[in-house]
């Protein structure tokens, strides 16, 4: 979960920047920005994965993972981290589609990867008897397919692969980091709080851990609605502000507040 904070921060930054370009009707910069942020997302995923693989044992010991679960946790964590860059590219690409108001394709992408994840997990765990490793491999394989589909959709929409400029644009990366740092810090604080609570739960043993994780899954399910509303307001608001439609922005804030109450 800690490693997701960086991906989440980058995803939010990408949504905001693409929304601003669309609001400004700056079509020329969309292909360049798409290419830059996808490459930057992938590299960030690789760096985080390398650090995570080496730090994983220390992190698990810090949060008091039981000895009888440590081996399985390390297997899953290392395989998952090995494919983390795919998740970064997938999340970044899906954020671009969402910001470009192509929410249906973004939804279908998420639905596709979720279904594939379930199928691959069943195949690797039940069919091939690979256990925890199979679960991690199924997730990464689903994310690989999702990332490839995302790149195909973005290429069809923005033709970023045909862009002849530099892959990395320093100005765009600076803009991404300017937004991503506070967003990542916010998510890291929330995630760290969850990890801290997890460290208090882990000493009680396997049964309590399973129950706690199950409750977290249920809570996260109900949080999806509010997170989706917040992301939508962020994207839509940035487009309105960039287009200098301040009255529309005020109305969107008022409507969101009334629906949330």
PDB file of C-alpha atoms in Angstrom:
ATOM      1  CA  UNK A   1       0.000   0.000   0.000  1.00  0.00           C
ATOM      2  CA  UNK A   2       2.872   2.382   0.725  1.00  0.00           C
ATOM      3  CA  UNK A   3       4.159   1.911  -2.816  1.00  0.00           C
ATOM      4  CA  UNK A   4       0.743   2.834  -4.218  1.00  0.00           C
ATOM      5  CA  UNK A   5       1.025   6.326  -2.721  1.00  0.00           C
ATOM      6  CA  UNK A   6       3.578   7.362  -5.341  1.00  0.00           C
ATOM      7  CA  UNK A   7       1.499   5.949  -8.178  1.00  0.00           C
ATOM      8  CA  UNK A   8      -1.593   7.689  -6.807  1.00  0.00           C
ATOM      9  CA  UNK A   9       0.209  11.024  -6.555  1.00  0.00           C
ATOM     10  CA  UNK A  10       1.508  10.769 -10.108  1.00  0.00           C
ATOM     11  CA  UNK A  11      -1.930   9.739 -11.344  1.00  0.00           C
ATOM     12  CA  UNK A  12      -3.518  12.831  -9.813  1.00  0.00           C
ATOM     13  CA  UNK A  13      -0.808  15.066 -11.274  1.00  0.00           C
ATOM     14  CA  UNK A  14      -1.345  13.608 -14.741  1.00  0.00           C
ATOM     15  CA  UNK A  15      -5.107  14.122 -14.531  1.00  0.00           C
ATOM     16  CA  UNK A  16      -4.669  17.770 -13.554  1.00  0.00           C
ATOM     17  CA  UNK A  17      -2.070  18.585 -16.223  1.00  0.00           C
ATOM     18  CA  UNK A  18      -3.991  16.901 -19.043  1.00  0.00           C
ATOM     19  CA  UNK A  19      -7.199  18.604 -17.879  1.00  0.00           C
ATOM     20  CA  UNK A  20      -5.474  21.984 -18.001  1.00  0.00           C
ATOM     21  CA  UNK A  21      -4.226  21.375 -21.541  1.00  0.00           C
ATOM     22  CA  UNK A  22      -7.686  20.308 -22.673  1.00  0.00           C
ATOM     23  CA  UNK A  23      -9.243  23.354 -21.002  1.00  0.00           C
ATOM     24  CA  UNK A  24      -6.715  25.557 -22.800  1.00  0.00           C
ATOM     25  CA  UNK A  25      -7.433  23.662 -26.048  1.00  0.00           C
ATOM     26  CA  UNK A  26      -3.696  23.109 -26.371  1.00  0.00           C
ATOM     27  CA  UNK A  27      -3.792  20.089 -28.671  1.00  0.00           C
ATOM     28  CA  UNK A  28      -0.159  20.413 -29.746  1.00  0.00           C
ATOM     29  CA  UNK A  29       1.113  19.740 -26.237  1.00  0.00           C
ATOM     30  CA  UNK A  30      -1.130  16.744 -25.548  1.00  0.00           C
ATOM     31  CA  UNK A  31       0.937  14.243 -27.548  1.00  0.00           C
ATOM     32  CA  UNK A  32       4.196  15.484 -26.049  1.00  0.00           C
ATOM     33  CA  UNK A  33       2.807  15.496 -22.519  1.00  0.00           C
ATOM     34  CA  UNK A  34       1.301  12.026 -22.925  1.00  0.00           C
ATOM     35  CA  UNK A  35       4.619  10.627 -24.083  1.00  0.00           C
ATOM     36  CA  UNK A  36       6.556  12.344 -21.309  1.00  0.00           C
ATOM     37  CA  UNK A  37       4.297  11.347 -18.422  1.00  0.00           C
ATOM     38  CA  UNK A  38       4.018   7.719 -19.535  1.00  0.00           C
ATOM     39  CA  UNK A  39       7.799   7.368 -19.758  1.00  0.00           C
ATOM     40  CA  UNK A  40       8.256   9.188 -16.456  1.00  0.00           C
ATOM     41  CA  UNK A  41       5.624   7.022 -14.766  1.00  0.00           C
ATOM     42  CA  UNK A  42       7.354   3.871 -15.966  1.00  0.00           C
ATOM     43  CA  UNK A  43      10.781   4.991 -14.739  1.00  0.00           C
ATOM     44  CA  UNK A  44       9.361   5.995 -11.360  1.00  0.00           C
ATOM     45  CA  UNK A  45       7.801   2.544 -11.113  1.00  0.00           C
ATOM     46  CA  UNK A  46      11.155   0.877 -11.804  1.00  0.00           C
ATOM     47  CA  UNK A  47      12.964   3.004  -9.202  1.00  0.00           C
ATOM     48  CA  UNK A  48      10.318   2.388  -6.542  1.00  0.00           C
ATOM     49  CA  UNK A  49      10.324  -1.341  -7.346  1.00  0.00           C
ATOM     50  CA  UNK A  50      14.097  -1.656  -6.939  1.00  0.00           C
ATOM     51  CA  UNK A  51      14.020   0.167  -3.619  1.00  0.00           C
ATOM     52  CA  UNK A  52      10.992  -1.807  -2.500  1.00  0.00           C
ATOM     53  CA  UNK A  53      12.467  -5.222  -3.277  1.00  0.00           C
ATOM     54  CA  UNK A  54      15.517  -4.491  -1.126  1.00  0.00           C
ATOM     55  CA  UNK A  55      13.541  -2.826   1.678  1.00  0.00           C
ATOM     56  CA  UNK A  56      10.680  -5.330   1.812  1.00  0.00           C
ATOM     57  CA  UNK A  57      12.109  -7.651   4.519  1.00  0.00           C
ATOM     58  CA  UNK A  58      12.841  -4.702   6.802  1.00  0.00           C
ATOM     59  CA  UNK A  59       9.378  -3.239   6.216  1.00  0.00           C
ATOM     60  CA  UNK A  60       7.673  -6.537   7.025  1.00  0.00           C
ATOM     61  CA  UNK A  61       9.724  -6.944  10.192  1.00  0.00           C
ATOM     62  CA  UNK A  62       8.889  -3.371  11.165  1.00  0.00           C
ATOM     63  CA  UNK A  63       5.157  -4.038  10.955  1.00  0.00           C
ATOM     64  CA  UNK A  64       5.502  -7.351  12.821  1.00  0.00           C
ATOM     65  CA  UNK A  65       4.487  -9.770  10.078  1.00  0.00           C
ATOM     66  CA  UNK A  66       4.285 -13.224  11.745  1.00  0.00           C
ATOM     67  CA  UNK A  67       7.164 -15.581  10.973  1.00  0.00           C
ATOM     68  CA  UNK A  68       4.844 -18.204   9.495  1.00  0.00           C
ATOM     69  CA  UNK A  69       3.582 -15.632   6.971  1.00  0.00           C
ATOM     70  CA  UNK A  70       6.871 -13.860   6.215  1.00  0.00           C
ATOM     71  CA  UNK A  71       7.959 -16.210   3.421  1.00  0.00           C
ATOM     72  CA  UNK A  72       4.665 -15.898   1.566  1.00  0.00           C
ATOM     73  CA  UNK A  73       4.544 -12.136   2.050  1.00  0.00           C
ATOM     74  CA  UNK A  74       8.039 -11.770   0.580  1.00  0.00           C
ATOM     75  CA  UNK A  75       7.211 -13.972  -2.409  1.00  0.00           C
ATOM     76  CA  UNK A  76       4.079 -11.998  -3.229  1.00  0.00           C
ATOM     77  CA  UNK A  77       5.676  -8.625  -2.555  1.00  0.00           C
ATOM     78  CA  UNK A  78       8.768  -9.212  -4.696  1.00  0.00           C
ATOM     79  CA  UNK A  79       6.834 -10.537  -7.682  1.00  0.00           C
ATOM     80  CA  UNK A  80       4.345  -7.689  -7.393  1.00  0.00           C
ATOM     81  CA  UNK A  81       7.097  -5.081  -7.174  1.00  0.00           C
ATOM     82  CA  UNK A  82       8.875  -6.588 -10.183  1.00  0.00           C
ATOM     83  CA  UNK A  83       5.870  -5.574 -12.270  1.00  0.00           C
ATOM     84  CA  UNK A  84       5.192  -2.282 -10.516  1.00  0.00           C
ATOM     85  CA  UNK A  85       6.270  -0.211 -13.525  1.00  0.00           C
ATOM     86  CA  UNK A  86       3.411  -1.786 -15.502  1.00  0.00           C
ATOM     87  CA  UNK A  87       0.963  -0.601 -12.862  1.00  0.00           C
ATOM     88  CA  UNK A  88       2.445   2.903 -13.030  1.00  0.00           C
ATOM     89  CA  UNK A  89       2.093   3.025 -16.816  1.00  0.00           C
ATOM     90  CA  UNK A  90      -1.426   1.596 -16.641  1.00  0.00           C
ATOM     91  CA  UNK A  91      -2.560   4.039 -13.949  1.00  0.00           C
ATOM     92  CA  UNK A  92      -0.953   7.001 -15.710  1.00  0.00           C
ATOM     93  CA  UNK A  93      -2.496   6.083 -19.044  1.00  0.00           C
ATOM     94  CA  UNK A  94      -5.918   5.541 -17.540  1.00  0.00           C
ATOM     95  CA  UNK A  95      -5.630   8.924 -15.808  1.00  0.00           C
ATOM     96  CA  UNK A  96      -4.963  10.546 -19.191  1.00  0.00           C
ATOM     97  CA  UNK A  97      -8.062   8.906 -20.662  1.00  0.00           C
ATOM     98  CA  UNK A  98     -10.139  10.062 -17.701  1.00  0.00           C
ATOM     99  CA  UNK A  99      -8.840  13.618 -17.968  1.00  0.00           C
ATOM    100  CA  UNK A 100      -9.560  13.570 -21.700  1.00  0.00           C
ATOM    101  CA  UNK A 101     -13.207  12.819 -20.843  1.00  0.00           C
ATOM    102  CA  UNK A 102     -12.912   9.299 -22.215  1.00  0.00           C
ATOM    103  CA  UNK A 103     -14.274   7.805 -19.017  1.00  0.00           C
ATOM    104  CA  UNK A 104     -16.046   4.903 -20.712  1.00  0.00           C
ATOM    105  CA  UNK A 105     -12.802   3.521 -22.091  1.00  0.00           C
ATOM    106  CA  UNK A 106     -11.136   4.103 -18.735  1.00  0.00           C
ATOM    107  CA  UNK A 107     -13.922   2.154 -17.046  1.00  0.00           C
ATOM    108  CA  UNK A 108     -13.768  -0.682 -19.576  1.00  0.00           C
ATOM    109  CA  UNK A 109     -10.006  -0.870 -19.087  1.00  0.00           C
ATOM    110  CA  UNK A 110     -10.414  -1.233 -15.348  1.00  0.00           C
ATOM    111  CA  UNK A 111     -13.186  -3.786 -15.824  1.00  0.00           C
ATOM    112  CA  UNK A 112     -11.056  -5.776 -18.268  1.00  0.00           C
ATOM    113  CA  UNK A 113      -8.003  -5.885 -16.017  1.00  0.00           C
ATOM    114  CA  UNK A 114     -10.149  -6.808 -13.016  1.00  0.00           C
ATOM    115  CA  UNK A 115     -11.786  -9.713 -14.841  1.00  0.00           C
ATOM    116  CA  UNK A 116      -8.434 -10.861 -16.232  1.00  0.00           C
ATOM    117  CA  UNK A 117      -6.943 -10.652 -12.759  1.00  0.00           C
ATOM    118  CA  UNK A 118      -9.660 -12.952 -11.424  1.00  0.00           C
ATOM    119  CA  UNK A 119      -9.237 -15.400 -14.310  1.00  0.00           C
ATOM    120  CA  UNK A 120      -5.443 -15.522 -14.060  1.00  0.00           C
ATOM    121  CA  UNK A 121      -5.547 -15.857 -10.281  1.00  0.00           C
ATOM    122  CA  UNK A 122      -7.938 -18.788 -10.554  1.00  0.00           C
ATOM    123  CA  UNK A 123      -5.806 -20.373 -13.279  1.00  0.00           C
ATOM    124  CA  UNK A 124      -2.488 -19.982 -11.464  1.00  0.00           C
ATOM    125  CA  UNK A 125      -3.708 -20.753  -7.940  1.00  0.00           C
ATOM    126  CA  UNK A 126      -6.301 -23.468  -8.522  1.00  0.00           C
ATOM    127  CA  UNK A 127      -5.197 -24.834 -11.886  1.00  0.00           C
ATOM    128  CA  UNK A 128      -1.406 -24.658 -11.709  1.00  0.00           C
ATOM    129  CA  UNK A 129      -1.187 -24.835  -7.884  1.00  0.00           C
ATOM    130  CA  UNK A 130       1.275 -21.930  -7.701  1.00  0.00           C
ATOM    131  CA  UNK A 131      -0.161 -20.518  -4.486  1.00  0.00           C
ATOM    132  CA  UNK A 132       0.857 -17.024  -3.420  1.00  0.00           C
ATOM    133  CA  UNK A 133       3.304 -16.691  -6.311  1.00  0.00           C
ATOM    134  CA  UNK A 134       0.494 -17.524  -8.726  1.00  0.00           C
ATOM    135  CA  UNK A 135      -1.679 -14.787  -7.263  1.00  0.00           C
ATOM    136  CA  UNK A 136       1.057 -12.196  -7.763  1.00  0.00           C
ATOM    137  CA  UNK A 137       1.855 -13.415 -11.286  1.00  0.00           C
ATOM    138  CA  UNK A 138      -1.825 -13.324 -12.225  1.00  0.00           C
ATOM    139  CA  UNK A 139      -2.101  -9.733 -11.053  1.00  0.00           C
ATOM    140  CA  UNK A 140       1.011  -8.637 -12.939  1.00  0.00           C
ATOM    141  CA  UNK A 141      -0.061 -10.425 -16.126  1.00  0.00           C
ATOM    142  CA  UNK A 142      -3.445  -8.691 -15.986  1.00  0.00           C
ATOM    143  CA  UNK A 143      -1.697  -5.341 -15.477  1.00  0.00           C
ATOM    144  CA  UNK A 144       0.602  -6.053 -18.437  1.00  0.00           C
ATOM    145  CA  UNK A 145      -2.372  -6.581 -20.728  1.00  0.00           C
ATOM    146  CA  UNK A 146      -4.058  -3.515 -19.253  1.00  0.00           C
ATOM    147  CA  UNK A 147      -0.954  -1.393 -19.846  1.00  0.00           C
ATOM    148  CA  UNK A 148      -0.670  -2.539 -23.479  1.00  0.00           C
ATOM    149  CA  UNK A 149      -4.350  -1.810 -24.114  1.00  0.00           C
ATOM    150  CA  UNK A 150      -3.956   1.604 -22.504  1.00  0.00           C
ATOM    151  CA  UNK A 151      -0.990   2.478 -24.711  1.00  0.00           C
ATOM    152  CA  UNK A 152      -2.948   1.398 -27.789  1.00  0.00           C
ATOM    153  CA  UNK A 153      -5.925   3.583 -26.867  1.00  0.00           C
ATOM    154  CA  UNK A 154      -3.711   6.574 -26.139  1.00  0.00           C
ATOM    155  CA  UNK A 155      -1.836   6.147 -29.411  1.00  0.00           C
ATOM    156  CA  UNK A 156      -5.122   6.077 -31.313  1.00  0.00           C
ATOM    157  CA  UNK A 157      -6.264   9.221 -29.523  1.00  0.00           C
ATOM    158  CA  UNK A 158      -3.116  11.372 -29.330  1.00  0.00           C
ATOM    159  CA  UNK A 159      -0.616   9.667 -31.704  1.00  0.00           C
ATOM    160  CA  UNK A 160       2.092  10.197 -29.101  1.00  0.00           C
ATOM    161  CA  UNK A 161       4.383   7.504 -30.558  1.00  0.00           C
ATOM    162  CA  UNK A 162       4.694   9.506 -33.772  1.00  0.00           C
ATOM    163  CA  UNK A 163       5.741  12.638 -31.919  1.00  0.00           C
ATOM    164  CA  UNK A 164       9.233  13.566 -33.101  1.00  0.00           C
ATOM    165  CA  UNK A 165      10.333  15.622 -30.096  1.00  0.00           C
ATOM    166  CA  UNK A 166      12.267  14.529 -27.042  1.00  0.00           C
ATOM    167  CA  UNK A 167      10.736  11.823 -24.900  1.00  0.00           C
ATOM    168  CA  UNK A 168      11.387  13.751 -21.706  1.00  0.00           C
ATOM    169  CA  UNK A 169      10.299  17.350 -21.482  1.00  0.00           C
ATOM    170  CA  UNK A 170      11.861  18.992 -18.431  1.00  0.00           C
ATOM    171  CA  UNK A 171       9.082  21.547 -18.086  1.00  0.00           C
ATOM    172  CA  UNK A 172       6.354  18.914 -18.124  1.00  0.00           C
ATOM    173  CA  UNK A 173       8.206  16.724 -15.621  1.00  0.00           C
ATOM    174  CA  UNK A 174       8.613  19.740 -13.349  1.00  0.00           C
ATOM    175  CA  UNK A 175       4.879  20.409 -13.596  1.00  0.00           C
ATOM    176  CA  UNK A 176       4.122  16.778 -12.773  1.00  0.00           C
ATOM    177  CA  UNK A 177       6.402  16.795  -9.729  1.00  0.00           C
ATOM    178  CA  UNK A 178       5.008  20.138  -8.565  1.00  0.00           C
ATOM    179  CA  UNK A 179       1.570  18.554  -8.248  1.00  0.00           C
ATOM    180  CA  UNK A 180       2.642  14.996  -7.460  1.00  0.00           C
ATOM    181  CA  UNK A 181       4.724  15.806  -4.374  1.00  0.00           C
ATOM    182  CA  UNK A 182       1.901  17.184  -2.183  1.00  0.00           C
ATOM    183  CA  UNK A 183      -0.568  14.608  -3.539  1.00  0.00           C
ATOM    184  CA  UNK A 184       1.872  11.784  -2.847  1.00  0.00           C
ATOM    185  CA  UNK A 185       2.624  13.112   0.628  1.00  0.00           C
ATOM    186  CA  UNK A 186      -1.083  13.250   1.427  1.00  0.00           C
ATOM    187  CA  UNK A 187      -1.624   9.681   0.280  1.00  0.00           C
ATOM    188  CA  UNK A 188       1.541   8.538   2.032  1.00  0.00           C
ATOM    189  CA  UNK A 189       0.337   9.940   5.363  1.00  0.00           C
ATOM    190  CA  UNK A 190      -2.992   8.133   5.014  1.00  0.00           C
ATOM    191  CA  UNK A 191      -1.292   4.928   3.897  1.00  0.00           C
ATOM    192  CA  UNK A 192       1.311   5.111   6.646  1.00  0.00           C
ATOM    193  CA  UNK A 193      -1.489   5.397   9.177  1.00  0.00           C
ATOM    194  CA  UNK A 194      -2.955   2.186   7.781  1.00  0.00           C
ATOM    195  CA  UNK A 195       0.430   0.468   7.953  1.00  0.00           C
ATOM    196  CA  UNK A 196       0.836   1.599  11.553  1.00  0.00           C
ATOM    197  CA  UNK A 197      -2.513   0.090  12.485  1.00  0.00           C
ATOM    198  CA  UNK A 198      -1.576  -3.069  10.581  1.00  0.00           C
ATOM    199  CA  UNK A 199       1.590  -3.346  12.679  1.00  0.00           C
ATOM    200  CA  UNK A 200      -0.575  -3.328  15.807  1.00  0.00           C
ATOM    201  CA  UNK A 201      -2.895  -5.989  14.389  1.00  0.00           C
ATOM    202  CA  UNK A 202      -0.226  -8.387  13.070  1.00  0.00           C
ATOM    203  CA  UNK A 203       1.008  -9.689  16.464  1.00  0.00           C
ATOM    204  CA  UNK A 204      -2.463 -11.141  17.133  1.00  0.00           C
ATOM    205  CA  UNK A 205      -1.915 -13.813  14.499  1.00  0.00           C
ATOM    206  CA  UNK A 206      -3.200 -15.065  11.188  1.00  0.00           C
ATOM    207  CA  UNK A 207      -6.940 -15.170  11.922  1.00  0.00           C
ATOM    208  CA  UNK A 208      -7.064 -11.587  13.174  1.00  0.00           C
ATOM    209  CA  UNK A 209      -4.988 -10.379  10.213  1.00  0.00           C
ATOM    210  CA  UNK A 210      -7.361 -12.042   7.742  1.00  0.00           C
ATOM    211  CA  UNK A 211     -10.375 -10.492   9.462  1.00  0.00           C
ATOM    212  CA  UNK A 212      -8.785  -7.048   9.514  1.00  0.00           C
ATOM    213  CA  UNK A 213      -7.878  -7.218   5.820  1.00  0.00           C
ATOM    214  CA  UNK A 214     -11.426  -8.339   4.971  1.00  0.00           C
ATOM    215  CA  UNK A 215     -12.887  -5.323   6.779  1.00  0.00           C
ATOM    216  CA  UNK A 216     -10.459  -3.028   4.967  1.00  0.00           C
ATOM    217  CA  UNK A 217     -11.638  -4.428   1.633  1.00  0.00           C
ATOM    218  CA  UNK A 218     -15.251  -3.673   2.526  1.00  0.00           C
ATOM    219  CA  UNK A 219     -14.405  -0.146   3.676  1.00  0.00           C
ATOM    220  CA  UNK A 220     -12.441   0.537   0.498  1.00  0.00           C
ATOM    221  CA  UNK A 221     -15.408  -0.639  -1.559  1.00  0.00           C
ATOM    222  CA  UNK A 222     -17.632   2.044  -0.048  1.00  0.00           C
ATOM    223  CA  UNK A 223     -14.892   4.673  -0.410  1.00  0.00           C
ATOM    224  CA  UNK A 224     -14.842   4.210  -4.178  1.00  0.00           C
ATOM    225  CA  UNK A 225     -17.895   6.443  -4.673  1.00  0.00           C
ATOM    226  CA  UNK A 226     -16.391   9.411  -2.836  1.00  0.00           C
ATOM    227  CA  UNK A 227     -12.958   8.970  -4.384  1.00  0.00           C
ATOM    228  CA  UNK A 228     -14.526   8.864  -7.839  1.00  0.00           C
ATOM    229  CA  UNK A 229     -16.531  12.009  -7.124  1.00  0.00           C
ATOM    230  CA  UNK A 230     -13.418  13.822  -5.895  1.00  0.00           C
ATOM    231  CA  UNK A 231     -11.384  12.809  -8.961  1.00  0.00           C
ATOM    232  CA  UNK A 232     -14.182  13.856 -11.300  1.00  0.00           C
ATOM    233  CA  UNK A 233     -14.459  17.245  -9.631  1.00  0.00           C
ATOM    234  CA  UNK A 234     -10.686  17.704  -9.829  1.00  0.00           C
ATOM    235  CA  UNK A 235     -10.553  16.958 -13.551  1.00  0.00           C
ATOM    236  CA  UNK A 236     -13.664  18.939 -14.444  1.00  0.00           C
ATOM    237  CA  UNK A 237     -12.661  21.856 -12.231  1.00  0.00           C
ATOM    238  CA  UNK A 238      -9.220  22.114 -13.813  1.00  0.00           C
ATOM    239  CA  UNK A 239     -10.721  22.191 -17.277  1.00  0.00           C
ATOM    240  CA  UNK A 240     -13.115  24.978 -16.288  1.00  0.00           C
ATOM    241  CA  UNK A 241     -10.418  27.036 -14.577  1.00  0.00           C
ATOM    242  CA  UNK A 242      -8.034  26.639 -17.524  1.00  0.00           C
ATOM    243  CA  UNK A 243     -10.832  27.767 -19.841  1.00  0.00           C
ATOM    244  CA  UNK A 244     -11.510  30.655 -17.401  1.00  0.00           C
ATOM    245  CA  UNK A 245     -15.092  29.523 -16.896  1.00  0.00           C
ATOM    246  CA  UNK A 246     -15.187  30.445 -13.226  1.00  0.00           C
ATOM    247  CA  UNK A 247     -18.971  30.564 -12.961  1.00  0.00           C
ATOM    248  CA  UNK A 248     -19.186  26.965 -14.148  1.00  0.00           C
ATOM    249  CA  UNK A 249     -16.532  25.987 -11.621  1.00  0.00           C
ATOM    250  CA  UNK A 250     -18.524  27.537  -8.773  1.00  0.00           C
ATOM    251  CA  UNK A 251     -21.641  25.687  -9.892  1.00  0.00           C
ATOM    252  CA  UNK A 252     -19.782  22.362 -10.000  1.00  0.00           C
ATOM    253  CA  UNK A 253     -18.512  22.931  -6.448  1.00  0.00           C
ATOM    254  CA  UNK A 254     -22.017  23.730  -5.237  1.00  0.00           C
ATOM    255  CA  UNK A 255     -23.524  20.683  -6.954  1.00  0.00           C
ATOM    256  CA  UNK A 256     -20.852  18.375  -5.547  1.00  0.00           C
ATOM    257  CA  UNK A 257     -21.325  19.761  -2.046  1.00  0.00           C
ATOM    258  CA  UNK A 258     -25.088  19.253  -2.220  1.00  0.00           C
ATOM    259  CA  UNK A 259     -24.710  15.644  -3.395  1.00  0.00           C
ATOM    260  CA  UNK A 260     -22.145  14.851  -0.727  1.00  0.00           C
ATOM    261  CA  UNK A 261     -24.313  16.129   2.113  1.00  0.00           C
TER     262      UNK A 261
END
